[in-house]
Amino acid sequence: MGEIEQRPTPGSRLGAPENSGISTLERGQKPPPTPSGKLVSIKIQMLDDTQEAFEVPQRAPGKVLLDAVCSHLNLVEGDYFGLEFPDHKKITVWLDLLKPIVKQIRRPKHVVVKFVVKFFPPDHTQLQEELTRYLFALQVKQDLAQGRLTCNDTSAALLISHIVQSEIGDFDETLDREHLAKNKYIPQQDALEDKIVEFHHNHIGQTPAESDFQLLEIARRLEMYGIRLHPAKDREGTKINLAVANTGILVFQGFTKINAFSWAKVRKLSFKRKRFLIKLRPDANSAYQDTLEFLMASRDFCKSFWKICVEHHAFFRLFEEPKPKPKPVLFSRGSSFRFSGRTQKQVLDYVKEGGHKKVQFERKHSKIHSIRSLASQPTELNSEAPDQSQQSATLTFGEGAESPGAQSCQQGKEPKLPPGEPGLHPSPTPRRSPAGSLTGSPHLSELSVNSQGGAAPANVTLSPNLSPDTKQASPLISPLLNDQACPRTDDEDEGRRKRFPTDKAYFIAKEVSTTERTYLKDLEVIISWFQSTVSKEDFMPEALKSLIFPNFEPLHKFHTSFLKEIEQRLALWEGRSNAQIRGDYQRIGDVMLKNIQGMKHLAAHLWKHGEALEALENGIKSSRRLENFCRDFELQKVCYLPLNTFLLRPLHRLMHYKQVLERLCKHYPPSHHDFRDCRAALAEITEMVAQLHGTMIKMENFQKLHELKKDLIGIDNLVVPGREFIRLGSLSKLSGKGLQQRMFFLFNDVLLYTSRGLTASNQFKVHGQLPLYGMTIEESEDEWGVPHCLTLRGQRQSIIVAASSRSEMEKWVEDIQMAIDLAEKSSGPAPELLASSPPDNKSPDEATSADQESEDDLSASRTSLERQAPHRGNTMVHVCWHRNTSVSMVDFSIAVENQLSGNLLRKFKNSNGWQKLWVVFTTFCLFFYKSHQDNHPLASLPLLGYSLTIPSESENIHKDHVFKLHFKSHVYYFRAESEYTFERWMEVIRSATSSSSRAPVLSHKESLVY
């Protein structure tokens, strides 16, 4: 029996151990025997432009050759790739995996088969392996060079800068220009050389794996990403190009997309001779005919494109490989071609369930090696059906992998700080950062190992699986912080803790210091990063610039001095200062009083921040260039929160000072020498907060409405005077197809329900609205037999929804009833919100598949801007979607007040030691940094859905001040330095893990007006 033979050299090139390769078979099945007979040698051109020869039996099907290539590369996610070659008519076709190779490649000695990417997923975070992303990055590089991936000069320069960073490492202008002179990545590259060098300067510290990820993040937003054009003509004879993508069939005129037919709209694909036919589902609102016809150059071209469409539909839309049709008894009609291989869902499930070995591979142009880590432990499923236990792909801390902090510790270097980060995201990044990915948050990184530093193991890969409803990957995957390499800090910290003062007031003062550091970093996002980026472009009106930056710069200067005073006082309090000064410095009230009195002189600047927020949003509304500019800035790592949130940070900070002073006054007895100053400072700050309180409530609601507007499509006028946000969250809507997950948004006048489809933007499409005026709500578990079920009866329609738990249902009932009461007191029904969608009047037993189809059809009602807009996938809306929970406006208000920063020691469930991290808690999320000096977080952990407890005796955590966070199989231990800081972390985290049940919405008379 013949076997696949490979020459010994290629394996050493890619470091691939012996491996059985990939398989499309179910577990327990054996592959069919490889046909015996004469071996034929076939040359394969890899994506790094090297050629390898494979000897396979000539009667073997094409799948044997593809499996051999994937096995040779040790490529687990090989199903995204294919083999293409020119047939005897010089038409480039894909190798059919079911047909014998000899029937497809007539003269194998004279043909070079190319190994290339065949299926481009909507989101590159669905690619779990670093090697897979590396190969995708090589494909992007190849498409740029061949002119397939067209884009503007800025995008091209940014893409090439990431390629250069991956190949030669950190910026060196002389080396850069030499490298660019020798390597042509794009036609007319010389004109872009200065821009490429400028962008490359911003990538200092970025690993090859991070460069790959950011390259793919930028590329996936380009209209021509993954597009292969097939020339055709329409019925009028106009020359066009057809293409197929994960979303459906696209129509181009030149390189401009002029139409798209999503899979949900397509009923049937067929071809007849040279005619390619698309039969659409009936749609009363559509201007298209039932069947569209396109003329291609020949029958072979037409059939080839039809096959590609069949394969794309099956790979992205089906849950499993389609079964072969039974052979006809007498004669066959039509093609017997079918998709062969695993679907995308099967690939994701396979990677999630498999325990794969870590494998090194070599990058052809780079001196940096990378370790692929395939988790031996199972990963999470993002979103299950409503009646099943809900899981979510979240930040996962893997045992056994090096953390960025550990890596910098080994190298003895601090990360360099570049001035800015275009795209996603040239930013200050440690030399090596760990494996994992974030959807969203765009803060994505991979574990890679500097050739001078040796190999660092890692063992976690997250698998963002597809939910049954939306078939979309979770955006909530973050870079992993792992804990192997840095020296353990237990003894050092124990000794330091013993030297620290034990007075609670000291730790309160220290909290002021740590949170002030974070506040200054937040101010720098505006006055440094945003301002420097704005100065390079001419997108922002001068009036807007003069409203934002001059009002932030005095605050930054003042608080820099304030922080210095606090740190000096803490040094004296700890006895660390060498200053020979007599006096009692074990207090903080005098420093707080002095600086809060100084803040009153800055009140004029604070009053301007609400105005600046409104002006910025109005500018974005009126200028598409400014909108795109701000959206791109939000994708940078340094902008770890929505941009408009940073504009409100000075108002939020006043609330923090008030809380701190209240704790100090509560701690001190009236006779304490610091009590008088603390009480005076509290009176001053309380007066300032009271003056700004109305502005703060108005601006928080305004900011939240605009943030939600970015997450929604199919809506025209979300932000209107008087509208107040109350609650958002995931509920299951009962329809003819059963329970389907939907995202609900409750305002004081209307309830919207939406779904998220398979799109790169990760936005939610509004399906319907229920005005609250005249609505009734009733529990209906008995009527429908669904736990935690509610019936919402509006004046025009009714819907049945189910919550994930009793407590979730009670929160929704309470808030909806309160909103109904407010709506009844108002002047009348709310205005229409939907752009064009008709109301959904179907009852569950009458509903058709319209809901299911429109779910993926997110391009139908969008503008061209919306279609191209990349969108962050880690907003609170997406967290609620994946955790199947909800949050209210009062939860957001509490989150604003409960912010905290400081050092924590972190330990995994099965690891031995503790690792020190700088941790920032804000907006229901923990952000992890190597140190407080870092400009952007290394990872983030959304806390909604997590449980906060104290470790039990059986967990063998023999340390003080330890708390435990766990969500399903994910368990993290965190250790604080004192009883006070332990209680504070417990307090603020509990506010995120257990949301409030009641939203304090303003009465109608106090309704917000913008």
Coordinates of C-alpha atoms in Angstrom, one line a residue, residues 535-743:
S535 CA -2.1 67.5 14.8
K536 CA -0.9 65.2 12.0
E537 CA -4.3 65.4 10.2
D538 CA -6.6 68.3 9.3
F539 CA -9.8 66.6 10.2
M540 CA -10.8 68.5 13.3
P541 CA -12.2 72.1 13.2
E542 CA -10.1 74.7 15.1
A543 CA -13.1 75.6 17.2
L544 CA -13.4 72.0 18.4
K545 CA -9.6 71.8 19.1
S546 CA -9.7 75.0 21.2
L547 CA -12.7 73.6 23.2
I548 CA -11.0 70.3 24.1
F549 CA -7.3 70.6 24.5
P550 CA -6.9 74.0 26.3
N551 CA -9.4 72.7 28.9
F552 CA -7.5 69.5 29.5
E553 CA -3.9 70.8 29.6
P554 CA -4.3 72.9 32.8
L555 CA -5.9 69.9 34.5
H556 CA -3.0 67.6 33.6
K557 CA -0.4 70.1 34.8
F558 CA -2.3 70.6 38.1
H559 CA -2.8 66.9 38.8
T560 CA 0.8 66.1 37.9
S561 CA 1.8 68.4 40.8
F562 CA -0.9 67.0 43.0
L563 CA 0.4 63.4 42.5
K564 CA 4.0 64.5 43.2
E565 CA 2.8 66.0 46.6
I566 CA 0.9 62.8 47.5
E567 CA 3.9 60.6 46.7
Q568 CA 6.2 62.8 48.7
R569 CA 3.9 62.6 51.7
L570 CA 3.6 58.8 51.4
A571 CA 7.4 58.6 51.3
L572 CA 7.7 60.5 54.5
W573 CA 4.8 58.4 56.0
E574 CA 6.7 55.2 55.1
G575 CA 10.0 56.6 56.4
R576 CA 11.6 56.3 52.9
S577 CA 12.6 59.9 52.5
N578 CA 16.0 61.1 53.5
A579 CA 14.8 64.7 54.1
Q580 CA 15.7 65.7 57.6
I581 CA 12.5 67.5 58.3
R582 CA 10.7 67.6 61.6
G583 CA 6.9 67.4 61.7
D584 CA 4.0 65.0 61.7
Y585 CA 3.6 63.7 58.2
Q586 CA 1.4 60.7 58.9
R587 CA -1.7 62.4 57.5
I588 CA -3.1 63.3 54.1
G589 CA -6.0 65.8 54.9
D590 CA -3.8 68.9 54.5
V591 CA -2.6 67.9 51.1
M592 CA -6.1 67.1 50.0
L593 CA -7.5 70.4 51.3
K594 CA -4.8 72.5 49.6
N595 CA -5.3 70.8 46.2
I596 CA -9.1 70.7 46.3
Q597 CA -9.1 74.4 47.0
G598 CA -6.7 74.7 44.0
M599 CA -9.2 72.7 41.9
K600 CA -11.9 75.3 42.4
H601 CA -9.8 77.7 40.3
L602 CA -10.1 75.1 37.5
A603 CA -13.9 74.9 37.7
A604 CA -14.2 76.9 34.5
H605 CA -12.4 74.1 32.7
L606 CA -14.5 71.4 34.3
W607 CA -17.7 73.1 33.2
K608 CA -16.4 73.0 29.6
H609 CA -16.1 69.2 29.4
G610 CA -19.7 68.5 28.9
E611 CA -19.7 71.2 26.2
A612 CA -16.6 69.6 24.6
L613 CA -18.4 66.2 24.6
E614 CA -21.4 67.5 22.8
A615 CA -19.3 69.5 20.3
L616 CA -17.2 66.4 19.5
E617 CA -20.3 64.2 18.9
N618 CA -21.9 67.0 16.8
G619 CA -18.6 67.3 14.8
I620 CA -18.6 63.5 14.2
K621 CA -22.2 63.6 13.1
S622 CA -21.5 66.3 10.5
S623 CA -18.1 65.1 9.3
R624 CA -17.5 61.6 7.9
R625 CA -13.7 62.3 7.9
L626 CA -13.8 63.2 11.6
E627 CA -16.0 60.1 12.4
N628 CA -13.5 57.8 10.6
F629 CA -10.6 59.5 12.4
C630 CA -12.1 59.1 15.8
R631 CA -13.1 55.6 15.1
D632 CA -9.6 54.7 14.0
F633 CA -8.2 56.3 17.2
E634 CA -10.5 54.2 19.3
L635 CA -9.0 51.1 17.8
Q636 CA -5.6 52.0 19.2
K637 CA -4.4 50.1 22.3
V638 CA -3.9 53.3 24.3
C639 CA -7.6 54.1 23.9
Y640 CA -8.8 51.2 26.0
L641 CA -12.2 52.8 26.6
P642 CA -14.6 54.7 24.2
L643 CA -13.0 58.1 23.4
N644 CA -15.9 60.1 24.7
T645 CA -15.5 58.4 28.1
F646 CA -12.1 60.1 28.6
L647 CA -13.8 63.5 28.1
L648 CA -15.8 62.8 31.2
R649 CA -13.0 61.5 33.4
P650 CA -12.4 64.9 35.2
L651 CA -16.0 64.9 36.3
H652 CA -15.7 61.3 37.5
R653 CA -12.6 62.1 39.4
L654 CA -14.4 64.6 41.6
M655 CA -16.6 61.7 42.8
H656 CA -13.6 59.6 43.7
Y657 CA -12.1 62.4 45.8
K658 CA -15.5 62.8 47.6
Q659 CA -15.6 59.0 48.4
V660 CA -12.0 59.0 49.7
L661 CA -12.6 61.9 52.0
E662 CA -15.8 60.4 53.3
R663 CA -13.8 57.3 54.2
L664 CA -11.2 59.3 55.9
C665 CA -13.7 61.3 57.9
K666 CA -15.4 58.1 58.9
H667 CA -12.1 56.5 59.9
Y668 CA -10.7 59.4 62.0
P669 CA -12.2 60.3 65.4
P670 CA -13.1 64.0 65.7
S671 CA -10.1 64.5 68.0
H672 CA -7.6 63.4 65.3
H673 CA -5.2 66.1 64.1
D674 CA -6.1 65.2 60.5
F675 CA -9.9 65.2 60.9
R676 CA -10.4 69.0 60.6
D677 CA -8.5 69.2 57.3
C678 CA -10.3 66.1 55.9
R679 CA -13.7 67.5 56.9
A680 CA -12.9 70.9 55.3
A681 CA -11.7 69.2 52.1
L682 CA -14.9 67.1 52.1
A683 CA -17.1 70.2 52.3
E684 CA -15.2 71.8 49.4
I685 CA -15.4 68.8 47.1
T686 CA -19.1 68.2 48.0
E687 CA -19.9 71.7 46.9
M688 CA -18.1 71.2 43.6
V689 CA -19.8 67.8 43.0
A690 CA -23.2 69.3 43.8
Q691 CA -22.6 72.1 41.3
L692 CA -21.6 69.7 38.5
H693 CA -24.0 66.9 39.4
G694 CA -26.7 67.9 37.0
T695 CA -24.2 68.2 34.1
M696 CA -22.7 64.9 35.0
I697 CA -26.0 63.0 34.9
K698 CA -26.9 64.6 31.6
M699 CA -23.5 63.9 30.1
E700 CA -23.3 60.3 31.2
N701 CA -26.7 59.6 29.6
F702 CA -25.6 61.5 26.5
Q703 CA -22.3 59.6 26.3
K704 CA -24.1 56.3 26.8
L705 CA -26.6 57.0 24.0
H706 CA -23.8 57.8 21.6
E707 CA -21.9 54.7 22.6
L708 CA -24.9 52.6 22.0
K709 CA -25.5 54.3 18.6
K710 CA -22.1 52.9 17.5
D711 CA -23.2 49.3 18.4
L712 CA -26.5 49.5 16.5
I713 CA -27.5 49.6 12.8
G714 CA -30.8 50.1 11.2
I715 CA -31.7 53.1 13.4
D716 CA -31.9 56.7 12.5
N717 CA -32.6 58.9 15.6
L718 CA -31.4 57.2 18.8
V719 CA -30.0 60.3 20.4
V720 CA -33.0 62.7 20.8
P721 CA -33.8 65.2 23.5
G722 CA -35.5 63.6 26.4
R723 CA -34.5 60.0 25.7
E724 CA -32.9 58.2 28.7
F725 CA -31.1 54.9 28.6
I726 CA -32.3 52.4 31.3
R727 CA -31.1 48.9 30.6
L728 CA -29.5 46.7 28.0
G729 CA -29.1 42.9 28.0
S730 CA -29.6 39.5 26.4
L731 CA -33.0 37.9 26.3
S732 CA -34.3 35.0 24.3
K733 CA -37.2 35.8 22.0
L734 CA -39.8 33.1 21.2
S735 CA -40.6 32.7 17.6
G736 CA -41.7 30.0 15.2
K737 CA -38.1 28.6 15.3
G738 CA -38.1 28.5 19.0
L739 CA -36.0 30.6 21.4
Q740 CA -33.5 32.8 19.7
Q741 CA -31.0 35.0 21.4
R742 CA -31.7 38.8 21.0
M743 CA -30.2 41.9 22.5

